[in-house]
Amino acid sequence: MSLLNQLFNRGILGAKCKTCLNLAISRIKLLQNKRDMQLKLMRKEIAQFLQAGQEAIARIRVEHVIREQNIWASYEILELFCEFVLARVPILDSQRECPSELREAVASIIFAAPRCSDVPDLLHVRNLFAAKYGKEFIAAASELRPDTSVNRTIIEKLSVSAPSPVVKLKVLKDIVHEYNVEWDSSKTEAEFSKKPEDLLNGPKQVSSGTTPSQVPPKHSPSNEAHPIMSAQRKGLECHQSPSPAATTSLLGQGGTTSSIKNDNTTSVNDLRNETRPQSSAVLERAHAAIAAAERATAAARAAAQLANIKFSTQKLEEQKS
C-alpha cells in the first residue's frame, strides 16, 4: 500500500499539514492582536500631528498605517483559508490533484507564505503542497500565472507598491473623524494632486545648439562659382584713382593736422619760457648750499686742529712733571 500511496501521492500531507495549519492559525491570531494595538497607537499619533499642523509628517506616517492595515486584512483572510484547508485535509490527502473548491485557498496560502515572514508555519505548509502537487503548481501560484486562482484581495493587500493618493487621503479623513480633529484637507489634497517629477530622465525638450544669429551667412552662388573674378575686381578697385570727394577730405585732414602741429609748438615754447626762471632759482639755491657745506667743513677742520693742539700740550706737561 505504501508503494501505491507514493504512486498516487497519497498520505503525504496527513498529520504534518494539520499541525502546521494549527500553528499558523494560532500565530496569525496573536499577530492580529499585536498589530491591532500598534495600529491604534499609530493612528493616534497621526491625529496628534494633524492637530499640531505637521501635515508633512502625517502624510508620511499614513503610508505605514496603510501597510499595516493591509497586512492585518491579509492575515484575516489567510486565517479563514487555513481553517478551510484544515477541515478538508483528508480530501486533499485522498486525491492526486488539488480539488477545484480548494484551489483558491491552497494557491493563496502558497502565494502568501514567502510574503508573510512573521508566520513561518505557512512556509512548511507550502513545502508540503510542493511535495504533493509538484514544483510547477507552486511556481504557477507564486508567479500569478493565468491558470492559478489566487485571491485578488490577498494580491492587493500584500503588494509592495505605494498606496495611491486617494487611499491616503481617505485614511487621513477617517483618522480625523475618529479622533474629532479640526483639520483643513485642502493643502494635503493639493500636495497629493501634484504629479511626481521625473528626476532621472531630465527635461524632455532639448534646446538647439545654434541660435538664428549664429547661423552662418549663405554665400551667393555667383561668388562661389567665380572666386578668381571677384579677386581681380577687388584688385582693380584698389588701384583706381581716388574720387574728388576723397581728395577734398584728405585736404581737409591735412589742414587740421597742420593746425594741430602749430598748437603743439606754441605750447612747448610756453613751457620752456615758464621753466627757465624756475631752473635759475634752483641753481642759485644749489650754489648757496654748496658754499654753506664748504664753510661747515672748514670749521670742522679748524676744530679738529685745535683739539689736536690741546691734546699735545697736555701730554708735554705731563712728561715735564
PDB file of C-alpha atoms in Angstrom:
ATOM      1  CA  MET A   1       0.000   0.000   0.000  1.00  0.00           C
ATOM      2  CA  SER A   2       2.860   2.368   0.670  1.00  0.00           C
ATOM      3  CA  LEU A   3       4.047   1.964  -2.925  1.00  0.00           C
ATOM      4  CA  LEU A   4       0.580   2.706  -4.247  1.00  0.00           C
ATOM      5  CA  ASN A   5       0.311   5.753  -1.979  1.00  0.00           C
ATOM      6  CA  GLN A   6       3.565   7.074  -3.343  1.00  0.00           C
ATOM      7  CA  LEU A   7       2.375   6.496  -6.909  1.00  0.00           C
ATOM      8  CA  PHE A   8      -0.854   8.393  -6.324  1.00  0.00           C
ATOM      9  CA  ASN A   9       0.744  10.978  -3.964  1.00  0.00           C
ATOM     10  CA  ARG A  10      -1.442   9.896  -1.121  1.00  0.00           C
ATOM     11  CA  GLY A  11      -0.573  10.018   2.552  1.00  0.00           C
ATOM     12  CA  ILE A  12       1.961  12.837   2.149  1.00  0.00           C
ATOM     13  CA  LEU A  13       0.017  15.641   3.923  1.00  0.00           C
ATOM     14  CA  GLY A  14      -1.587  13.851   6.856  1.00  0.00           C
ATOM     15  CA  ALA A  15      -0.762  14.945  10.372  1.00  0.00           C
ATOM     16  CA  LYS A  16       2.087  17.281   9.388  1.00  0.00           C
ATOM     17  CA  CYS A  17      -0.224  19.527   7.416  1.00  0.00           C
ATOM     18  CA  LYS A  18      -2.748  19.658  10.255  1.00  0.00           C
ATOM     19  CA  THR A  19      -0.060  20.545  12.788  1.00  0.00           C
ATOM     20  CA  CYS A  20       1.391  23.308  10.627  1.00  0.00           C
ATOM     21  CA  LEU A  21      -2.028  24.749   9.876  1.00  0.00           C
ATOM     22  CA  ASN A  22      -2.984  24.796  13.553  1.00  0.00           C
ATOM     23  CA  LEU A  23       0.255  26.571  14.437  1.00  0.00           C
ATOM     24  CA  ALA A  24      -0.263  29.075  11.627  1.00  0.00           C
ATOM     25  CA  ILE A  25      -3.809  29.863  12.777  1.00  0.00           C
ATOM     26  CA  SER A  26      -2.763  30.458  16.385  1.00  0.00           C
ATOM     27  CA  ARG A  27       0.214  32.594  15.320  1.00  0.00           C
ATOM     28  CA  ILE A  28      -1.935  34.692  13.000  1.00  0.00           C
ATOM     29  CA  LYS A  29      -4.368  35.431  15.843  1.00  0.00           C
ATOM     30  CA  LEU A  30      -1.542  36.605  18.087  1.00  0.00           C
ATOM     31  CA  LEU A  31      -0.108  38.807  15.343  1.00  0.00           C
ATOM     32  CA  GLN A  32      -3.512  40.306  14.637  1.00  0.00           C
ATOM     33  CA  ASN A  33      -3.932  41.341  18.269  1.00  0.00           C
ATOM     34  CA  LYS A  34      -0.444  42.829  18.319  1.00  0.00           C
ATOM     35  CA  ARG A  35      -0.932  44.737  15.083  1.00  0.00           C
ATOM     36  CA  ASP A  36      -4.310  45.964  16.231  1.00  0.00           C
ATOM     37  CA  MET A  37      -2.688  47.677  19.221  1.00  0.00           C
ATOM     38  CA  GLN A  38       0.062  49.123  17.050  1.00  0.00           C
ATOM     39  CA  LEU A  39      -2.439  50.484  14.547  1.00  0.00           C
ATOM     40  CA  LYS A  40      -4.378  52.281  17.262  1.00  0.00           C
ATOM     41  CA  LEU A  41      -1.222  53.959  18.539  1.00  0.00           C
ATOM     42  CA  MET A  42      -0.119  54.940  15.036  1.00  0.00           C
ATOM     43  CA  ARG A  43      -3.497  56.402  14.143  1.00  0.00           C
ATOM     44  CA  LYS A  44      -3.499  58.383  17.378  1.00  0.00           C
ATOM     45  CA  GLU A  45      -0.047  59.793  16.593  1.00  0.00           C
ATOM     46  CA  ILE A  46      -1.197  60.858  13.132  1.00  0.00           C
ATOM     47  CA  ALA A  47      -4.185  62.628  14.685  1.00  0.00           C
ATOM     48  CA  GLN A  48      -1.815  64.488  17.003  1.00  0.00           C
ATOM     49  CA  PHE A  49       0.399  65.500  14.077  1.00  0.00           C
ATOM     50  CA  LEU A  50      -2.592  66.825  12.163  1.00  0.00           C
ATOM     51  CA  GLN A  51      -3.808  68.741  15.188  1.00  0.00           C
ATOM     52  CA  ALA A  52      -0.340  70.288  15.621  1.00  0.00           C
ATOM     53  CA  GLY A  53      -0.227  71.323  11.954  1.00  0.00           C
ATOM     54  CA  GLN A  54       2.544  68.898  10.973  1.00  0.00           C
ATOM     55  CA  GLU A  55       0.841  67.582   7.861  1.00  0.00           C
ATOM     56  CA  ALA A  56       4.077  66.579   6.124  1.00  0.00           C
ATOM     57  CA  ILE A  57       4.885  64.046   8.852  1.00  0.00           C
ATOM     58  CA  ALA A  58       1.298  62.799   8.855  1.00  0.00           C
ATOM     59  CA  ARG A  59       1.407  62.209   5.093  1.00  0.00           C
ATOM     60  CA  ILE A  60       4.491  60.039   5.536  1.00  0.00           C
ATOM     61  CA  ARG A  61       3.199  58.124   8.553  1.00  0.00           C
ATOM     62  CA  VAL A  62      -0.108  57.329   6.909  1.00  0.00           C
ATOM     63  CA  GLU A  63       1.637  55.108   4.358  1.00  0.00           C
ATOM     64  CA  HIS A  64       2.937  52.909   7.169  1.00  0.00           C
ATOM     65  CA  VAL A  65      -0.548  52.768   8.665  1.00  0.00           C
ATOM     66  CA  ILE A  66      -1.994  51.645   5.338  1.00  0.00           C
ATOM     67  CA  ARG A  67       0.695  48.995   5.035  1.00  0.00           C
ATOM     68  CA  GLU A  68      -0.087  47.623   8.496  1.00  0.00           C
ATOM     69  CA  GLN A  69      -3.804  47.650   7.764  1.00  0.00           C
ATOM     70  CA  ASN A  70      -3.242  45.692   4.558  1.00  0.00           C
ATOM     71  CA  ILE A  71      -1.168  43.068   6.364  1.00  0.00           C
ATOM     72  CA  TRP A  72      -3.802  42.808   9.088  1.00  0.00           C
ATOM     73  CA  ALA A  73      -6.532  42.287   6.464  1.00  0.00           C
ATOM     74  CA  SER A  74      -4.468  39.685   4.604  1.00  0.00           C
ATOM     75  CA  TYR A  75      -3.868  37.796   7.862  1.00  0.00           C
ATOM     76  CA  GLU A  76      -7.596  37.703   8.454  1.00  0.00           C
ATOM     77  CA  ILE A  77      -8.208  36.140   5.033  1.00  0.00           C
ATOM     78  CA  LEU A  78      -5.326  33.695   5.462  1.00  0.00           C
ATOM     79  CA  GLU A  79      -6.722  32.585   8.800  1.00  0.00           C
ATOM     80  CA  LEU A  80     -10.011  31.704   7.120  1.00  0.00           C
ATOM     81  CA  PHE A  81      -8.227  29.839   4.332  1.00  0.00           C
ATOM     82  CA  CYS A  82      -6.120  27.878   6.822  1.00  0.00           C
ATOM     83  CA  GLU A  83      -9.217  26.846   8.754  1.00  0.00           C
ATOM     84  CA  PHE A  84     -10.920  25.896   5.497  1.00  0.00           C
ATOM     85  CA  VAL A  85      -7.983  23.722   4.355  1.00  0.00           C
ATOM     86  CA  LEU A  86      -7.558  22.231   7.838  1.00  0.00           C
ATOM     87  CA  ALA A  87     -11.107  20.950   7.780  1.00  0.00           C
ATOM     88  CA  ARG A  88     -10.521  19.331   4.364  1.00  0.00           C
ATOM     89  CA  VAL A  89      -7.069  17.822   4.776  1.00  0.00           C
ATOM     90  CA  PRO A  90      -8.446  14.278   4.329  1.00  0.00           C
ATOM     91  CA  ILE A  91      -9.876  15.308   0.945  1.00  0.00           C
ATOM     92  CA  LEU A  92      -6.510  16.730  -0.141  1.00  0.00           C
ATOM     93  CA  ASP A  93      -4.766  13.615   1.091  1.00  0.00           C
ATOM     94  CA  SER A  94      -7.081  11.279  -0.750  1.00  0.00           C
ATOM     95  CA  GLN A  95      -6.928  12.928  -4.181  1.00  0.00           C
ATOM     96  CA  ARG A  96      -3.978  13.235  -6.505  1.00  0.00           C
ATOM     97  CA  GLU A  97      -4.908  16.641  -7.941  1.00  0.00           C
ATOM     98  CA  CYS A  98      -5.998  19.669  -5.969  1.00  0.00           C
ATOM     99  CA  PRO A  99      -9.804  19.863  -5.841  1.00  0.00           C
ATOM    100  CA  SER A 100     -11.348  22.840  -7.605  1.00  0.00           C
ATOM    101  CA  GLU A 101     -13.185  24.024  -4.465  1.00  0.00           C
ATOM    102  CA  LEU A 102      -9.868  24.130  -2.558  1.00  0.00           C
ATOM    103  CA  ARG A 103      -7.720  25.562  -5.336  1.00  0.00           C
ATOM    104  CA  GLU A 104      -8.195  29.206  -4.300  1.00  0.00           C
ATOM    105  CA  ALA A 105      -7.334  28.538  -0.654  1.00  0.00           C
ATOM    106  CA  VAL A 106      -4.286  26.405  -1.461  1.00  0.00           C
ATOM    107  CA  ALA A 107      -2.966  28.823  -4.102  1.00  0.00           C
ATOM    108  CA  SER A 108      -3.454  31.807  -1.780  1.00  0.00           C
ATOM    109  CA  ILE A 109      -1.502  30.109   1.021  1.00  0.00           C
ATOM    110  CA  ILE A 110       1.303  29.258  -1.414  1.00  0.00           C
ATOM    111  CA  PHE A 111       1.417  32.845  -2.694  1.00  0.00           C
ATOM    112  CA  ALA A 112       1.338  34.463   0.771  1.00  0.00           C
ATOM    113  CA  ALA A 113       3.789  32.124   2.532  1.00  0.00           C
ATOM    114  CA  PRO A 114       7.061  33.827   1.406  1.00  0.00           C
ATOM    115  CA  ARG A 115       5.497  37.294   1.841  1.00  0.00           C
ATOM    116  CA  CYS A 116       4.432  36.730   5.450  1.00  0.00           C
ATOM    117  CA  SER A 117       7.720  36.268   7.252  1.00  0.00           C
ATOM    118  CA  ASP A 118       6.017  36.585  10.640  1.00  0.00           C
ATOM    119  CA  VAL A 119       4.233  33.272  10.025  1.00  0.00           C
ATOM    120  CA  PRO A 120       6.935  30.688   9.209  1.00  0.00           C
ATOM    121  CA  ASP A 121       4.410  27.857   9.561  1.00  0.00           C
ATOM    122  CA  LEU A 122       2.930  28.827   6.210  1.00  0.00           C
ATOM    123  CA  LEU A 123       6.259  28.006   4.569  1.00  0.00           C
ATOM    124  CA  HIS A 124       6.090  24.491   5.980  1.00  0.00           C
ATOM    125  CA  VAL A 125       2.583  24.107   4.564  1.00  0.00           C
ATOM    126  CA  ARG A 126       3.856  25.392   1.238  1.00  0.00           C
ATOM    127  CA  ASN A 127       6.623  22.780   1.206  1.00  0.00           C
ATOM    128  CA  LEU A 128       4.069  20.054   1.900  1.00  0.00           C
ATOM    129  CA  PHE A 129       1.964  21.268  -1.022  1.00  0.00           C
ATOM    130  CA  ALA A 130       5.093  21.260  -3.201  1.00  0.00           C
ATOM    131  CA  ALA A 131       5.742  17.624  -2.287  1.00  0.00           C
ATOM    132  CA  LYS A 132       2.113  16.798  -3.012  1.00  0.00           C
ATOM    133  CA  TYR A 133       1.425  18.704  -6.250  1.00  0.00           C
ATOM    134  CA  GLY A 134       4.895  19.362  -7.642  1.00  0.00           C
ATOM    135  CA  LYS A 135       7.075  22.404  -8.212  1.00  0.00           C
ATOM    136  CA  GLU A 136       5.162  23.506 -11.293  1.00  0.00           C
ATOM    137  CA  PHE A 137       1.997  24.011  -9.268  1.00  0.00           C
ATOM    138  CA  ILE A 138       3.932  26.054  -6.692  1.00  0.00           C
ATOM    139  CA  ALA A 139       5.607  28.182  -9.370  1.00  0.00           C
ATOM    140  CA  ALA A 140       2.282  28.903 -11.069  1.00  0.00           C
ATOM    141  CA  ALA A 141       0.753  30.163  -7.819  1.00  0.00           C
ATOM    142  CA  SER A 142       3.832  32.159  -6.808  1.00  0.00           C
ATOM    143  CA  GLU A 143       4.187  33.851 -10.202  1.00  0.00           C
ATOM    144  CA  LEU A 144       0.442  34.525 -10.568  1.00  0.00           C
ATOM    145  CA  ARG A 145       0.053  32.702 -13.838  1.00  0.00           C
ATOM    146  CA  PRO A 146      -3.322  32.844 -15.592  1.00  0.00           C
ATOM    147  CA  ASP A 147      -4.256  29.264 -14.703  1.00  0.00           C
ATOM    148  CA  THR A 148      -3.999  29.930 -10.940  1.00  0.00           C
ATOM    149  CA  SER A 149      -6.796  31.234  -8.724  1.00  0.00           C
ATOM    150  CA  VAL A 150      -5.041  33.275  -6.023  1.00  0.00           C
ATOM    151  CA  ASN A 151      -7.387  35.511  -4.079  1.00  0.00           C
ATOM    152  CA  ARG A 152      -7.356  39.036  -5.531  1.00  0.00           C
ATOM    153  CA  THR A 153      -7.680  40.713  -2.160  1.00  0.00           C
ATOM    154  CA  ILE A 154      -4.555  38.967  -0.885  1.00  0.00           C
ATOM    155  CA  ILE A 155      -2.670  40.038  -4.011  1.00  0.00           C
ATOM    156  CA  GLU A 156      -3.656  43.667  -3.431  1.00  0.00           C
ATOM    157  CA  LYS A 157      -3.029  43.660   0.317  1.00  0.00           C
ATOM    158  CA  LEU A 158       0.399  42.035   0.054  1.00  0.00           C
ATOM    159  CA  SER A 159       1.512  44.222  -2.827  1.00  0.00           C
ATOM    160  CA  VAL A 160       4.680  46.273  -2.281  1.00  0.00           C
ATOM    161  CA  SER A 161       3.502  49.210  -4.391  1.00  0.00           C
ATOM    162  CA  ALA A 162       2.919  52.557  -2.698  1.00  0.00           C
ATOM    163  CA  PRO A 163      -0.682  53.439  -1.851  1.00  0.00           C
ATOM    164  CA  SER A 164      -2.475  55.868  -4.112  1.00  0.00           C
ATOM    165  CA  PRO A 165      -3.118  59.472  -3.003  1.00  0.00           C
ATOM    166  CA  VAL A 166      -6.853  58.760  -2.900  1.00  0.00           C
ATOM    167  CA  VAL A 167      -6.358  55.951  -0.385  1.00  0.00           C
ATOM    168  CA  LYS A 168      -4.013  58.047   1.761  1.00  0.00           C
ATOM    169  CA  LEU A 169      -6.445  60.954   1.833  1.00  0.00           C
ATOM    170  CA  LYS A 170      -9.304  58.626   2.752  1.00  0.00           C
ATOM    171  CA  VAL A 171      -7.359  57.139   5.675  1.00  0.00           C
ATOM    172  CA  LEU A 172      -6.408  60.610   6.913  1.00  0.00           C
ATOM    173  CA  LYS A 173     -10.034  61.700   6.837  1.00  0.00           C
ATOM    174  CA  ASP A 174     -11.064  58.558   8.711  1.00  0.00           C
ATOM    175  CA  ILE A 175      -8.479  59.293  11.413  1.00  0.00           C
ATOM    176  CA  VAL A 176      -9.665  62.904  11.683  1.00  0.00           C
ATOM    177  CA  HIS A 177     -13.271  61.752  12.000  1.00  0.00           C
ATOM    178  CA  GLU A 178     -12.336  59.098  14.573  1.00  0.00           C
ATOM    179  CA  TYR A 179     -10.456  61.483  16.888  1.00  0.00           C
ATOM    180  CA  ASN A 180     -12.576  64.625  16.185  1.00  0.00           C
ATOM    181  CA  VAL A 181      -9.658  66.710  14.934  1.00  0.00           C
ATOM    182  CA  GLU A 182     -10.231  70.032  13.184  1.00  0.00           C
ATOM    183  CA  TRP A 183      -8.212  69.787  10.000  1.00  0.00           C
ATOM    184  CA  ASP A 184      -8.307  71.566   6.654  1.00  0.00           C
ATOM    185  CA  SER A 185      -7.515  69.000   3.983  1.00  0.00           C
ATOM    186  CA  SER A 186      -7.090  71.495   1.120  1.00  0.00           C
ATOM    187  CA  LYS A 187      -3.310  71.695   1.499  1.00  0.00           C
ATOM    188  CA  THR A 188      -2.923  67.917   1.580  1.00  0.00           C
ATOM    189  CA  GLU A 189      -5.249  67.493  -1.385  1.00  0.00           C
ATOM    190  CA  ALA A 190      -3.171  69.985  -3.363  1.00  0.00           C
ATOM    191  CA  GLU A 191       0.008  68.125  -2.401  1.00  0.00           C
ATOM    192  CA  PHE A 192      -1.454  64.775  -3.450  1.00  0.00           C
ATOM    193  CA  SER A 193      -2.708  66.198  -6.749  1.00  0.00           C
ATOM    194  CA  LYS A 194       0.806  67.198  -7.843  1.00  0.00           C
ATOM    195  CA  LYS A 195       2.373  64.993 -10.465  1.00  0.00           C
ATOM    196  CA  PRO A 196       5.695  63.423  -9.491  1.00  0.00           C
ATOM    197  CA  GLU A 197       8.694  64.919 -11.275  1.00  0.00           C
ATOM    198  CA  ASP A 198      10.831  62.697 -13.456  1.00  0.00           C
ATOM    199  CA  LEU A 199      14.275  63.453 -12.000  1.00  0.00           C
ATOM    200  CA  LEU A 200      16.113  60.644 -13.772  1.00  0.00           C
ATOM    201  CA  ASN A 201      15.284  61.379 -17.404  1.00  0.00           C
ATOM    202  CA  GLY A 202      15.642  65.158 -17.113  1.00  0.00           C
ATOM    203  CA  PRO A 203      13.965  67.656 -19.430  1.00  0.00           C
ATOM    204  CA  LYS A 204      12.321  66.190 -22.484  1.00  0.00           C
ATOM    205  CA  GLN A 205      12.860  69.224 -24.720  1.00  0.00           C
ATOM    206  CA  VAL A 206      16.423  69.809 -25.831  1.00  0.00           C
ATOM    207  CA  SER A 207      17.313  73.334 -26.855  1.00  0.00           C
ATOM    208  CA  SER A 208      19.075  73.715 -30.171  1.00  0.00           C
ATOM    209  CA  GLY A 209      22.766  74.488 -30.002  1.00  0.00           C
ATOM    210  CA  THR A 210      22.727  77.347 -32.538  1.00  0.00           C
ATOM    211  CA  THR A 211      20.561  80.447 -32.411  1.00  0.00           C
ATOM    212  CA  PRO A 212      19.362  82.246 -35.527  1.00  0.00           C
ATOM    213  CA  SER A 213      22.058  84.888 -35.004  1.00  0.00           C
ATOM    214  CA  GLN A 214      24.737  82.191 -35.027  1.00  0.00           C
ATOM    215  CA  VAL A 215      23.671  80.723 -38.349  1.00  0.00           C
ATOM    216  CA  PRO A 216      26.493  81.266 -40.853  1.00  0.00           C
ATOM    217  CA  PRO A 217      25.603  83.558 -43.764  1.00  0.00           C
ATOM    218  CA  LYS A 218      24.845  81.933 -47.043  1.00  0.00           C
ATOM    219  CA  HIS A 219      27.189  82.740 -49.894  1.00  0.00           C
ATOM    220  CA  SER A 220      25.744  83.585 -53.238  1.00  0.00           C
ATOM    221  CA  PRO A 221      26.387  81.016 -55.940  1.00  0.00           C
ATOM    222  CA  SER A 222      27.935  83.631 -58.216  1.00  0.00           C
ATOM    223  CA  ASN A 223      30.742  84.410 -55.751  1.00  0.00           C
ATOM    224  CA  GLU A 224      31.397  80.757 -55.072  1.00  0.00           C
ATOM    225  CA  ALA A 225      31.471  79.893 -58.734  1.00  0.00           C
ATOM    226  CA  HIS A 226      33.915  82.639 -59.765  1.00  0.00           C
ATOM    227  CA  PRO A 227      36.347  83.368 -56.905  1.00  0.00           C
ATOM    228  CA  ILE A 228      39.130  84.423 -59.307  1.00  0.00           C
ATOM    229  CA  MET A 229      36.956  87.041 -60.991  1.00  0.00           C
ATOM    230  CA  SER A 230      35.948  88.535 -57.646  1.00  0.00           C
ATOM    231  CA  ALA A 231      39.605  88.770 -56.561  1.00  0.00           C
ATOM    232  CA  GLN A 232      40.531  90.528 -59.818  1.00  0.00           C
ATOM    233  CA  ARG A 233      37.711  93.012 -59.343  1.00  0.00           C
ATOM    234  CA  LYS A 234      38.919  93.827 -55.842  1.00  0.00           C
ATOM    235  CA  GLY A 235      42.451  94.441 -57.131  1.00  0.00           C
ATOM    236  CA  LEU A 236      41.195  96.795 -59.817  1.00  0.00           C
ATOM    237  CA  GLU A 237      39.150  98.754 -57.325  1.00  0.00           C
ATOM    238  CA  CYS A 238      42.215  99.175 -55.102  1.00  0.00           C
ATOM    239  CA  HIS A 239      44.348 100.552 -57.980  1.00  0.00           C
ATOM    240  CA  GLN A 240      41.737 103.034 -59.170  1.00  0.00           C
ATOM    241  CA  SER A 241      42.319 106.771 -58.570  1.00  0.00           C
ATOM    242  CA  PRO A 242      40.565 108.349 -55.630  1.00  0.00           C
ATOM    243  CA  SER A 243      37.412 110.301 -56.159  1.00  0.00           C
ATOM    244  CA  PRO A 244      37.198 114.136 -55.793  1.00  0.00           C
ATOM    245  CA  ALA A 245      35.302 113.787 -52.546  1.00  0.00           C
ATOM    246  CA  ALA A 246      38.132 111.699 -51.164  1.00  0.00           C
ATOM    247  CA  THR A 247      40.721 114.310 -52.181  1.00  0.00           C
ATOM    248  CA  THR A 248      38.782 117.092 -50.510  1.00  0.00           C
ATOM    249  CA  SER A 249      38.523 115.035 -47.361  1.00  0.00           C
ATOM    250  CA  LEU A 250      42.267 114.435 -47.444  1.00  0.00           C
ATOM    251  CA  LEU A 251      42.933 118.157 -47.887  1.00  0.00           C
ATOM    252  CA  GLY A 252      40.684 118.919 -45.003  1.00  0.00           C
ATOM    253  CA  GLN A 253      42.525 116.395 -42.905  1.00  0.00           C
ATOM    254  CA  GLY A 254      45.868 117.970 -43.902  1.00  0.00           C
ATOM    255  CA  GLY A 255      44.665 121.403 -42.788  1.00  0.00           C
ATOM    256  CA  THR A 256      43.571 120.084 -39.478  1.00  0.00           C
ATOM    257  CA  THR A 257      46.869 118.271 -38.916  1.00  0.00           C
ATOM    258  CA  SER A 258      48.882 121.433 -39.663  1.00  0.00           C
ATOM    259  CA  SER A 259      46.799 123.417 -37.191  1.00  0.00           C
ATOM    260  CA  ILE A 260      47.352 120.743 -34.580  1.00  0.00           C
ATOM    261  CA  LYS A 261      51.133 120.918 -35.154  1.00  0.00           C
ATOM    262  CA  ASN A 262      51.166 124.730 -34.715  1.00  0.00           C
ATOM    263  CA  ASP A 263      49.248 124.447 -31.478  1.00  0.00           C
ATOM    264  CA  ASN A 264      51.708 121.859 -30.187  1.00  0.00           C
ATOM    265  CA  THR A 265      54.765 124.053 -30.975  1.00  0.00           C
ATOM    266  CA  THR A 266      53.305 127.083 -29.211  1.00  0.00           C
ATOM    267  CA  SER A 267      52.520 125.074 -26.113  1.00  0.00           C
ATOM    268  CA  VAL A 268      56.092 123.699 -25.987  1.00  0.00           C
ATOM    269  CA  ASN A 269      57.591 127.212 -26.239  1.00  0.00           C
ATOM    270  CA  ASP A 270      55.385 128.460 -23.438  1.00  0.00           C
ATOM    271  CA  LEU A 271      56.525 125.600 -21.239  1.00  0.00           C
ATOM    272  CA  ARG A 272      60.165 126.402 -21.928  1.00  0.00           C
ATOM    273  CA  ASN A 273      59.682 130.070 -21.036  1.00  0.00           C
ATOM    274  CA  GLU A 274      57.958 129.124 -17.803  1.00  0.00           C
ATOM    275  CA  THR A 275      60.640 126.641 -16.761  1.00  0.00           C
ATOM    276  CA  ARG A 276      63.614 128.984 -17.396  1.00  0.00           C
ATOM    277  CA  PRO A 277      63.207 131.228 -14.293  1.00  0.00           C
ATOM    278  CA  GLN A 278      62.442 128.195 -12.199  1.00  0.00           C
ATOM    279  CA  SER A 279      65.704 126.482 -13.252  1.00  0.00           C
ATOM    280  CA  SER A 280      67.816 129.594 -12.500  1.00  0.00           C
ATOM    281  CA  ALA A 281      66.392 129.857  -8.986  1.00  0.00           C
ATOM    282  CA  VAL A 282      67.164 126.206  -8.374  1.00  0.00           C
ATOM    283  CA  LEU A 283      70.766 126.713  -9.495  1.00  0.00           C
ATOM    284  CA  GLU A 284      71.225 129.657  -7.163  1.00  0.00           C
ATOM    285  CA  ARG A 285      69.946 127.642  -4.234  1.00  0.00           C
ATOM    286  CA  ALA A 286      72.288 124.810  -5.112  1.00  0.00           C
ATOM    287  CA  HIS A 287      75.311 127.136  -5.187  1.00  0.00           C
ATOM    288  CA  ALA A 288      74.363 128.579  -1.807  1.00  0.00           C
ATOM    289  CA  ALA A 289      74.054 125.104  -0.333  1.00  0.00           C
ATOM    290  CA  ILE A 290      77.463 124.125  -1.681  1.00  0.00           C
ATOM    291  CA  ALA A 291      79.066 127.226  -0.167  1.00  0.00           C
ATOM    292  CA  ALA A 292      77.484 126.541   3.196  1.00  0.00           C
ATOM    293  CA  ALA A 293      78.767 122.980   3.088  1.00  0.00           C
ATOM    294  CA  GLU A 294      82.280 124.163   2.336  1.00  0.00           C
ATOM    295  CA  ARG A 295      82.138 126.541   5.285  1.00  0.00           C
ATOM    296  CA  ALA A 296      80.983 123.803   7.585  1.00  0.00           C
ATOM    297  CA  THR A 297      83.832 121.512   6.535  1.00  0.00           C
ATOM    298  CA  ALA A 298      86.371 124.276   7.109  1.00  0.00           C
ATOM    299  CA  ALA A 299      85.018 124.916  10.593  1.00  0.00           C
ATOM    300  CA  ALA A 300      85.188 121.216  11.367  1.00  0.00           C
ATOM    301  CA  ARG A 301      88.804 121.038  10.257  1.00  0.00           C
ATOM    302  CA  ALA A 302      89.723 124.029  12.435  1.00  0.00           C
ATOM    303  CA  ALA A 303      88.046 122.482  15.441  1.00  0.00           C
ATOM    304  CA  ALA A 304      89.934 119.236  14.873  1.00  0.00           C
ATOM    305  CA  GLN A 305      93.244 121.074  14.689  1.00  0.00           C
ATOM    306  CA  LEU A 306      92.548 122.912  17.963  1.00  0.00           C
ATOM    307  CA  ALA A 307      91.682 119.628  19.639  1.00  0.00           C
ATOM    308  CA  ASN A 308      94.961 118.079  18.479  1.00  0.00           C
ATOM    309  CA  ILE A 309      96.965 121.060  19.775  1.00  0.00           C
ATOM    310  CA  LYS A 310      95.328 120.887  23.192  1.00  0.00           C
ATOM    311  CA  PHE A 311      95.925 117.141  23.417  1.00  0.00           C
ATOM    312  CA  SER A 312      99.624 117.517  22.526  1.00  0.00           C
ATOM    313  CA  THR A 313     100.183 120.302  25.089  1.00  0.00           C
ATOM    314  CA  GLN A 314      98.634 118.191  27.818  1.00  0.00           C
ATOM    315  CA  LYS A 315     101.000 115.335  27.034  1.00  0.00           C
ATOM    316  CA  LEU A 316     104.048 117.622  27.186  1.00  0.00           C
ATOM    317  CA  GLU A 317     103.014 118.992  30.568  1.00  0.00           C
ATOM    318  CA  GLU A 318     102.556 115.504  31.926  1.00  0.00           C
ATOM    319  CA  GLN A 319     106.008 114.457  30.717  1.00  0.00           C
ATOM    320  CA  LYS A 320     107.668 117.519  32.313  1.00  0.00           C
ATOM    321  CA  SER A 321     106.016 116.885  35.614  1.00  0.00           C
TER     322      SER A 321
END
